[in-house]
Every structure is written in C-alpha cells, then in structure tokens.
Tab-separated table of C-alpha atoms in Angstrom:
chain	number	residue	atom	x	y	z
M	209	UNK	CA	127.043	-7.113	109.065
M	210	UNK	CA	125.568	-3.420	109.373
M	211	UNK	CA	124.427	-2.128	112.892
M	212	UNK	CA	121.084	-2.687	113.658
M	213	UNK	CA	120.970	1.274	113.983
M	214	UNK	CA	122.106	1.726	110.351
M	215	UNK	CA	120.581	-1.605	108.402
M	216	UNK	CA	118.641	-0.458	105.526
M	217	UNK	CA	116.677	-3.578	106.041
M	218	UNK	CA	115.660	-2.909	109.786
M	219	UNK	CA	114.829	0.508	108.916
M	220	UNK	CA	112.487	-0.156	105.787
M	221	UNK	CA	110.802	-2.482	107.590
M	222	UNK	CA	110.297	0.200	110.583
M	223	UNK	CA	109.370	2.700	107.802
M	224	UNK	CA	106.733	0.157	106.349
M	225	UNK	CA	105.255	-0.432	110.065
M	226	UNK	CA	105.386	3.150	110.875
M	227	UNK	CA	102.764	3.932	107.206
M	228	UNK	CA	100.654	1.298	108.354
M	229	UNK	CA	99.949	2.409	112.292
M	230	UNK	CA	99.811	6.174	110.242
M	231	UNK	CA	96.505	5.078	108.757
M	232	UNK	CA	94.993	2.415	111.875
M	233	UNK	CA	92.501	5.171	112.598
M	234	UNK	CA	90.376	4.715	109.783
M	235	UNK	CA	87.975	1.515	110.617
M	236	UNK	CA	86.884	-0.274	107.828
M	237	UNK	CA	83.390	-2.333	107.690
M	238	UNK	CA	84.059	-6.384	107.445
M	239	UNK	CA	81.851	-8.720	106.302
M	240	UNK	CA	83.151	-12.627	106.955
M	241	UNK	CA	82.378	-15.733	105.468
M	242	UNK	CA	83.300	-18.968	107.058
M	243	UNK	CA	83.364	-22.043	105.028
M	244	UNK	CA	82.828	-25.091	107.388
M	245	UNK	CA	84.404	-27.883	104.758
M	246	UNK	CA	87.654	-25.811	104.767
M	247	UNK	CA	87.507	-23.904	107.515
M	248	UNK	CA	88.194	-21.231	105.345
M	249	UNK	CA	87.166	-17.227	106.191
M	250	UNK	CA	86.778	-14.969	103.338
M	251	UNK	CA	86.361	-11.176	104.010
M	252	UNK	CA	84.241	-8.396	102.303
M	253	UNK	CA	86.336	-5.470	103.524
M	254	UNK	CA	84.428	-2.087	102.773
M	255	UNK	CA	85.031	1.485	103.080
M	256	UNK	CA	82.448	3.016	104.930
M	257	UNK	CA	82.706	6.470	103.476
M	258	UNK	CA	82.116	5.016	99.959
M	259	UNK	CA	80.793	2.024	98.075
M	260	UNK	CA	84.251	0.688	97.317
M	261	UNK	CA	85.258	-2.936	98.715
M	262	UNK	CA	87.585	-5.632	98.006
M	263	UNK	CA	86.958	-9.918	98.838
M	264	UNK	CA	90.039	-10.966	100.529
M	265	UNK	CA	90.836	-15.149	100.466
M	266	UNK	CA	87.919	-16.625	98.244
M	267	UNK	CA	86.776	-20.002	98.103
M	268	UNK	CA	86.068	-21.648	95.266
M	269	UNK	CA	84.196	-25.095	96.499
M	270	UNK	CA	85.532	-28.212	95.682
M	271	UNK	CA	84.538	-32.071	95.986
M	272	UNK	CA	87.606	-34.239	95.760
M	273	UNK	CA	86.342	-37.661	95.635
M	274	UNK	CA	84.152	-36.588	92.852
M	275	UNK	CA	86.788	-33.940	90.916
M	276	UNK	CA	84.256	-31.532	90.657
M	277	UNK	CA	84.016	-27.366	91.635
M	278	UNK	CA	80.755	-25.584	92.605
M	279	UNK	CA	80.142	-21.810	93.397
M	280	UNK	CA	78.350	-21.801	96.897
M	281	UNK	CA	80.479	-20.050	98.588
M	282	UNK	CA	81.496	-17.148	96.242
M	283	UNK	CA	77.997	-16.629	95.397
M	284	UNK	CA	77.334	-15.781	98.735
M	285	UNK	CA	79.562	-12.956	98.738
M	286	UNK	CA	78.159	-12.036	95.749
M	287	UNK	CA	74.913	-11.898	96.632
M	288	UNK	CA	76.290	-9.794	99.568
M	289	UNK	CA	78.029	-7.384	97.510
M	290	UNK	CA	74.755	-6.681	95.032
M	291	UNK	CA	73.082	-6.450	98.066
M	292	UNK	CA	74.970	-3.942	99.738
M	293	UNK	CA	75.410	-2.537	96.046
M	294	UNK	CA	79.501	-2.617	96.826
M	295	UNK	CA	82.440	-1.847	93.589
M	296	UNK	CA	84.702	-4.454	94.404
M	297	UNK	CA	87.962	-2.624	93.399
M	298	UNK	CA	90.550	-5.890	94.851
M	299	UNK	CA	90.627	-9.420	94.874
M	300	UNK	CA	93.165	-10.238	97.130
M	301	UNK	CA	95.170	-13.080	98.131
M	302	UNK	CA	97.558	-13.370	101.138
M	303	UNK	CA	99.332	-16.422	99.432
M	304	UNK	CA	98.994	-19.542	97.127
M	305	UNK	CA	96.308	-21.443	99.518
M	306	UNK	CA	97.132	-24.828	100.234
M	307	UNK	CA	93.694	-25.988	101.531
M	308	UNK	CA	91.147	-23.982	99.322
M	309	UNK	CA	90.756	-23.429	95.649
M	310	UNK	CA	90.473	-19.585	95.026
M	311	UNK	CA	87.152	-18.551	93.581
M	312	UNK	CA	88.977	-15.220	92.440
M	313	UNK	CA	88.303	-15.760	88.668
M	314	UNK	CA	84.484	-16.383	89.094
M	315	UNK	CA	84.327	-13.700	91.251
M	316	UNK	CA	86.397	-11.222	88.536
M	317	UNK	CA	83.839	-12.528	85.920
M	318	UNK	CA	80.776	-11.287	88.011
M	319	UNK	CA	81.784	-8.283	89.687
M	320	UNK	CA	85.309	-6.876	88.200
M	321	UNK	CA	88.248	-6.253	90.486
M	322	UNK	CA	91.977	-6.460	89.887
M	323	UNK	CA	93.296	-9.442	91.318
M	324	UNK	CA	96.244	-9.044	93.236
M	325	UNK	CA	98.951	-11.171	95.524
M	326	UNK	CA	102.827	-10.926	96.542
M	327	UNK	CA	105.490	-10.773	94.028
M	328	UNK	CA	107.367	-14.077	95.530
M	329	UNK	CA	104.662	-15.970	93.869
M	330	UNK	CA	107.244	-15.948	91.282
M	331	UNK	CA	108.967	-18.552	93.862
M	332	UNK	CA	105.702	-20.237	94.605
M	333	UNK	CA	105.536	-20.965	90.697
M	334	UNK	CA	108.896	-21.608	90.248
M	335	UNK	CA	109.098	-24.788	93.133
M	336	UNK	CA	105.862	-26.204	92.189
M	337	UNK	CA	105.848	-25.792	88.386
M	338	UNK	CA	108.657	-28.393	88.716
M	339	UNK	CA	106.953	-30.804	90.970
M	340	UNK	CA	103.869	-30.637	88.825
M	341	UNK	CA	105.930	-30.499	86.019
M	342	UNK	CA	103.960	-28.042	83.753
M	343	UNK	CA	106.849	-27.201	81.204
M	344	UNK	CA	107.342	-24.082	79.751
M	345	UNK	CA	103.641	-23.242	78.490
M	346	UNK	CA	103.432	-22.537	82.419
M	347	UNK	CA	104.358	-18.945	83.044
M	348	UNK	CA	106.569	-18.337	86.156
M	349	UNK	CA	106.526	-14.634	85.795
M	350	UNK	CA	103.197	-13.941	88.362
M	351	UNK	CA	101.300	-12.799	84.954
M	352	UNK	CA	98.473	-14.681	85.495
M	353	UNK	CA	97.852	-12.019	88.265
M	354	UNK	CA	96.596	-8.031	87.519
M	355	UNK	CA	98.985	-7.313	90.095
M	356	UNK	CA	102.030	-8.623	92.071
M	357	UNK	CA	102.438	-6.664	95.749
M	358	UNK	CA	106.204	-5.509	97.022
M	359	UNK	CA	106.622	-5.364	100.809
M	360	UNK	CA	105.424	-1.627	101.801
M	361	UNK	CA	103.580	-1.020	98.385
M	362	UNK	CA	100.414	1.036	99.754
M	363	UNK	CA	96.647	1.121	97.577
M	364	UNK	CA	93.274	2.541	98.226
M	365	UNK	CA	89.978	0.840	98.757
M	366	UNK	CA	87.753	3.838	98.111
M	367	UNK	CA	89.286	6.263	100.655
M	368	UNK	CA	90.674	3.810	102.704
M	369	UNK	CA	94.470	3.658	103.015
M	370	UNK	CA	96.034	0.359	102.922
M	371	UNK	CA	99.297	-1.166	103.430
M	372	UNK	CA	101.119	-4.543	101.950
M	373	UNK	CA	103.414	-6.753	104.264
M	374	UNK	CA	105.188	-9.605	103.157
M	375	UNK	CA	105.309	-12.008	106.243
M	376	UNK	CA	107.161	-14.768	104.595
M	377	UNK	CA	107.735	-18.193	106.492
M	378	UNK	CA	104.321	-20.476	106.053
M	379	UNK	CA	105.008	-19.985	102.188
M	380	UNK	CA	107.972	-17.862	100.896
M	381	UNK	CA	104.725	-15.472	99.204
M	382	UNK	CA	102.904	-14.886	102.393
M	383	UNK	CA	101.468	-10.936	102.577
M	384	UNK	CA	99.305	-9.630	104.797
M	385	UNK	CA	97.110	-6.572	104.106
M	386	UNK	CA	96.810	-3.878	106.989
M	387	UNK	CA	93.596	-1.704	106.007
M	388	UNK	CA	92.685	0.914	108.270
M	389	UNK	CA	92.963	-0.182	112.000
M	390	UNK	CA	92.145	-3.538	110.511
M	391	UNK	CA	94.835	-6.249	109.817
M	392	UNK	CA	94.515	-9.148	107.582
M	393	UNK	CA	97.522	-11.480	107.808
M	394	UNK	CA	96.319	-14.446	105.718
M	395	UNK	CA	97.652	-18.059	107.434
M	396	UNK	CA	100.357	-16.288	109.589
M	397	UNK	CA	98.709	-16.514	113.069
M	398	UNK	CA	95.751	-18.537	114.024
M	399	UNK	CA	93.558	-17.246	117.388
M	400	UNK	CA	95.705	-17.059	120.380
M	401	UNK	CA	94.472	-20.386	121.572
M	402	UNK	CA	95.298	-22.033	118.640
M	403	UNK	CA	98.960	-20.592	117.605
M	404	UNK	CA	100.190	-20.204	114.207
M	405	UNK	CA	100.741	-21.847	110.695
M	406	UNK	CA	103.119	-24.948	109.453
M	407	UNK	CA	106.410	-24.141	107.905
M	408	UNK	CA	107.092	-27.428	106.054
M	409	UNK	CA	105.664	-26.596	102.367
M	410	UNK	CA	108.373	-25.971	100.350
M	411	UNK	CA	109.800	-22.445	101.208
M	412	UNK	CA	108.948	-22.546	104.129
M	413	UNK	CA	110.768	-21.446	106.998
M	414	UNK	CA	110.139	-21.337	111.183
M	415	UNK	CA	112.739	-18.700	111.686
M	416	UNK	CA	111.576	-16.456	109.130
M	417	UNK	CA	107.540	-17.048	110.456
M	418	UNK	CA	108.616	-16.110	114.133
M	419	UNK	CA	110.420	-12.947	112.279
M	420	UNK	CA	107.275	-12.015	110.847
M	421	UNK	CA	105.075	-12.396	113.281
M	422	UNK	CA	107.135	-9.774	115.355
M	423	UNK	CA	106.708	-7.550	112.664
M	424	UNK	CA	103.043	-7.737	112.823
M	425	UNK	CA	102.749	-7.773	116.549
M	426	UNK	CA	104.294	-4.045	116.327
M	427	UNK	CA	101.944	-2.825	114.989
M	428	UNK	CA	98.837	-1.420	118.010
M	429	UNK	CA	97.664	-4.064	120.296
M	430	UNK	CA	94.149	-2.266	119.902
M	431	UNK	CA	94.516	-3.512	115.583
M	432	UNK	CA	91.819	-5.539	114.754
M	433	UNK	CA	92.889	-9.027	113.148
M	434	UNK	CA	90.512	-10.837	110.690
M	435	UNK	CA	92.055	-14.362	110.330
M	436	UNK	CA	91.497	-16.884	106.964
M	437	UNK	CA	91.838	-19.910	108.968
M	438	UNK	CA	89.684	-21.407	112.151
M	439	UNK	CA	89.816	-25.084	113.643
M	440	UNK	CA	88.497	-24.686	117.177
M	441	UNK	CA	90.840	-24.897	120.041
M	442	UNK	CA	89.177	-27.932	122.043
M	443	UNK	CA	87.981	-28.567	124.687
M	444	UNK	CA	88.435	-24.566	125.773
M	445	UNK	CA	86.589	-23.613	122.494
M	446	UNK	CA	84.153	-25.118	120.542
M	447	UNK	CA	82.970	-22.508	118.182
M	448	UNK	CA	84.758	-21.097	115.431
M	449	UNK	CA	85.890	-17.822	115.509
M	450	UNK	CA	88.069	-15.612	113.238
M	451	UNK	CA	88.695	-11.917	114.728
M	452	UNK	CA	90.849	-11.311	117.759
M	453	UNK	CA	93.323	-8.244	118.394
M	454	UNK	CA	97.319	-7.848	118.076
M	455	UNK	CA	97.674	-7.418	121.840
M	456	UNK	CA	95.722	-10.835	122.134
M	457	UNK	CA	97.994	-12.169	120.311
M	458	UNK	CA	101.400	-10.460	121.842
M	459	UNK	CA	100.150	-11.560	125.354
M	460	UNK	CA	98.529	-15.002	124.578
M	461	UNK	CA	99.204	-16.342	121.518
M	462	UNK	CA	100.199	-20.068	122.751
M	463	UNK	CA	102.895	-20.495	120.041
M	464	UNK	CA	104.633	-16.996	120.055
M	465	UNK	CA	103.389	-14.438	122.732
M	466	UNK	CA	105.777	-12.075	124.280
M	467	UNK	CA	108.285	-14.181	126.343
M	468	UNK	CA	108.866	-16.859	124.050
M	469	UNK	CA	111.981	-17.155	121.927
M	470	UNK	CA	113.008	-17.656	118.488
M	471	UNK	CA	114.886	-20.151	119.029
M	472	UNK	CA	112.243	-21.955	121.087
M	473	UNK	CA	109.486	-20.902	119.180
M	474	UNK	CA	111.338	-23.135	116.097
M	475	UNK	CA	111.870	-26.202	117.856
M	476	UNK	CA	108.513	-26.174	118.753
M	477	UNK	CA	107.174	-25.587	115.444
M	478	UNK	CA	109.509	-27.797	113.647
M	479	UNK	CA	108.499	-30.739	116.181
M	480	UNK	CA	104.903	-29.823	116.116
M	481	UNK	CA	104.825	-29.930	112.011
M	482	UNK	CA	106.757	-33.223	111.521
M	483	UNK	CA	103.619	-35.072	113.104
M	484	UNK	CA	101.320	-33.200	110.641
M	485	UNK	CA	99.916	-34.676	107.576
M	486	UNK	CA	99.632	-32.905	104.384
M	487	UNK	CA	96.544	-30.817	103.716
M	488	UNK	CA	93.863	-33.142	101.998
M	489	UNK	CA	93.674	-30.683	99.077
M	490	UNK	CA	97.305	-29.545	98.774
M	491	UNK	CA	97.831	-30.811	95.331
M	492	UNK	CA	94.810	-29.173	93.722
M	493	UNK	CA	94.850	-26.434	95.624
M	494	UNK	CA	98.764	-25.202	94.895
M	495	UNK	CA	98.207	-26.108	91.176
M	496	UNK	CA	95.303	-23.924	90.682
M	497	UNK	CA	96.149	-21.012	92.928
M	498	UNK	CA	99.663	-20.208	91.431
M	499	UNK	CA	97.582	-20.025	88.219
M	500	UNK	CA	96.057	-16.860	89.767
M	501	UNK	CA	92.467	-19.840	90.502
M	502	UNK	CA	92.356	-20.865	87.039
M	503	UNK	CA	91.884	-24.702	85.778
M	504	UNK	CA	94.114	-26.401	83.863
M	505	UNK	CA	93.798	-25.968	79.925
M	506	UNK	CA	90.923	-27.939	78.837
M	507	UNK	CA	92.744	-31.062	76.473
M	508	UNK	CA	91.397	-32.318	73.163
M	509	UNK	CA	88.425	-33.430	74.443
M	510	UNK	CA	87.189	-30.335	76.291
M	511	UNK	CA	88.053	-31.471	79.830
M	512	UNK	CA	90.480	-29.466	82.099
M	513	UNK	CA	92.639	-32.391	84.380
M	514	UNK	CA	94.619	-31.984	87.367
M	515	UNK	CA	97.674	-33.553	88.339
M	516	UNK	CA	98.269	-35.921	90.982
M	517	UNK	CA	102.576	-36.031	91.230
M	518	UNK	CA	103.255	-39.105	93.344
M	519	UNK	CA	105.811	-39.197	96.320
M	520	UNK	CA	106.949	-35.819	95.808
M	521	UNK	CA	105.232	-33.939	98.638
C-alpha cells in the first residue's frame, strides 16, 4: 500500500475538495420544497446573476394502496420556476431514491433540462435488474440518463460553478452536488440531531458512509447544507427542517461529529439499521428511479405494471 503522502487516491480526492472550497464564495439562491408524505425536500437551486436553475431530488407523488402517480408536487416547482421565469439547465439526482418516485421525466417534458446522476448507477442497475428480474430489454449502461457524473466532474448552472462528489456508502451511486458555498449531499447526512442514512440496501456500506462523510465535512464549516430528507428529531424538535451548516454537523452531528470513530461509528450504524424496516416504497421506488423515473413499458393492453419480487429484500 502507497503512503498516504503519495496515494493518487488521497490526493484526487484532496484535489476534488480543494475545486469545490475554490468556488464556496459564490451563494446561490434556494428554493425548497418539502413533501410531508415522504418527507422528501426538493431544491430549486438558482444562480442569482442569471435566470439559469436546476431542481435537485424531485418527487413524483405516489399512492400505493391505490397504484396510482399524481403531479402535486412537481407542479409546484413548476409553477415556481414560470413564476420566477427560471431555464432549468439540470435535473439532478444524488442517487436511485428508495422512498420517492422521481418526477424528473414530467419535469423534462415541461421545462427541458438534462437529467443527470452518478455513473455507479451502472451498479444500482446491475443489483436490482436481477432482483426485479427485467432481462435484457433492461439497459444497465446508465442510458436512460442525459448524463452520468464521475467523482470531481465540475458543470455550470448559469455562472455558477459546481462540483460532483461521489459519497458512496447509503447506495454504492450516492453524489452530492457542491454549488457555490452551497452543498447538496442527497441522503448522506440527516440534521445533526438526527444523524445519518442506513447502509443495508444492497451496496451499501457503513465504512465507506463514515469515509464520505469526512470528505464532506472538509469542506468550510461556514458551507451551507440543503438536505433531501427530514423526520423530526423528537421530543427536542418537532418541526421539520432541512438546511443546517458543515460545522453543525462536524461538531454535533449525533452519529458522526468530530470525536467519534470509524470503527464506532459502524457498529453503531450496523446495530441501529438491523432494527429498521424497509422503506414502504422501496420496491417501486428503486424500479422506477434506475429507469432514470420512467414507468414500466405499458403491456398489450396499454397499462404500465410494477413488480412486487417476494422475499428478496
């Protein structure tokens, strides 16, 4: 094994960390959207020297007991982006969502956008193509995205400068998107009170989440952090709440602030995850976000169906 001085790894990763604090003085205007039944938060991020935006983590609404999707919640951003009269320029995704449909199609349909997440999607695809067993008509290659993000790949938003971090370990896909002095890092890190994601979907690792999290807490404690998840932190905390700061979470963070270890931060999460169920949309969710938020192929009869694979999850 290299020195840490000398490992290519350690120092692209400091290189990657370095761009991203180079452009934290920009501040970019974000609009939030919480959606209560899946206590989901979708941004509007916006340049404020321009018209140009991107929706980060869309919901696409979706009754279970009833198999049917409805648009609430993306036409709200909608009707905030004519409003504002925004170019959305990105539709991005910090992973394959477990507990939300995306909305990211719709939204493509009615105001453009390239739609983009992280390249290990191709893993994403790959593990759960063969659990829902979709064959070989399913593509595995990412395609059904406009664009597949590398760790340290770097796009605009207008004039804003923005930076793409793969923080693997709640999903093997995880990115998150630094964006000015603004950091969005998907299902990573909850608020400090309430800790940070599971790492027992397939992929999934502890190890690797604490390693990422450390990569994020690097960056300034004064970056502003726009979370897609909220669930309360009773009895402290009864509202929901979704932006917080990395030095709020390097100091307080009850699952990983400064102090605690990787090897304790694992056996807590591993412990803490085997008494979780699985999310109540899991299975629709994964099969229609690793299809870049597109349905099934409508059969014979005009009807798209999702799959229910039993005892496999």
């Amino acid at each position: 094994m290299s020195h840490p001085a000398t490992d290519p790894a350690r120092d692209y990763a400091r290189d990657v960390i370095a761009a991203a604090l180079a452009d934290a003085q920009e501040r970019p205007i974000v609009k939030s959207f919480f959606d209560p039944a899946t206590f989901t938060i979708s941004h509007v991020v916006r340049d404020p020297s321009s018209n140009a935006a991107a929706i980060i983590d869309s919901v696409l609404d979706y009754d279970a007991a009833a198999g049917r999707t409805s648009s609430a919640s993306a036409d709200a951003l909608i009707d905030y982006v004519k409003s504002e009269g925004l170019e959305i320029q990105w539709l991005l995704e910090t992973h394959a969502h477990a507990d939300h449909l995306s909305a990211a199609p719709y939204l493509q349909e009615k105001l453009g956008g390239q739609l983009a997440i992280g390249r290990e999607i191709v893993t994403v695809q790959e593990v759960f193509g063969k659990i829902f067993n979709e064959g070989t008509q399913f593509r595995r290659d990412g395609s059904q995205f406009d664009l597949l993000f590398n760790d340290g790949d770097r796009f605009r938003i207008g004039n804003l400068e923005a930076t793409v971090l793969h923080v693997p370990g709640h999903t093997p896909a995880c990115l998150a998107y630094v964006i000015g002095d603004a950091i969005f890092p998907g299902d990573t890190m909850f608020m400090p009170d309430y800790g940070t994601a599971r790492c027992d979907f397939p992929g999934g690792d502890a190890r690797t989440l604490y390693r990422s999290i450390k990569r994020l807490t690097s960056l300034q404690d004064e970056t502003r952090v726009f979370l897609c998840h909220d669930y309360k932190a009773p009895p402290a905390r009864t509202e929901f709440v979704w932006e917080t700061t990395i030095g709020a979470q390097r100091t307080s963070n009850i699952h990983v602030r400064d102090g605690v270890s990787e090897d304790a931060f694992v056996q807590m999460r591993t412990q803490r995850d085997a008494t979780l169920s699985m999310p109540k949309l899991i299975l629709p969710s994964v099969q229609v976000n690793m299809n870049g938020g597109r349905m099934p192929a409508p059969e014979d009869n005009g009807v798209s169906y999702l799959k229910v694979p039993l005892n496999q999850l």
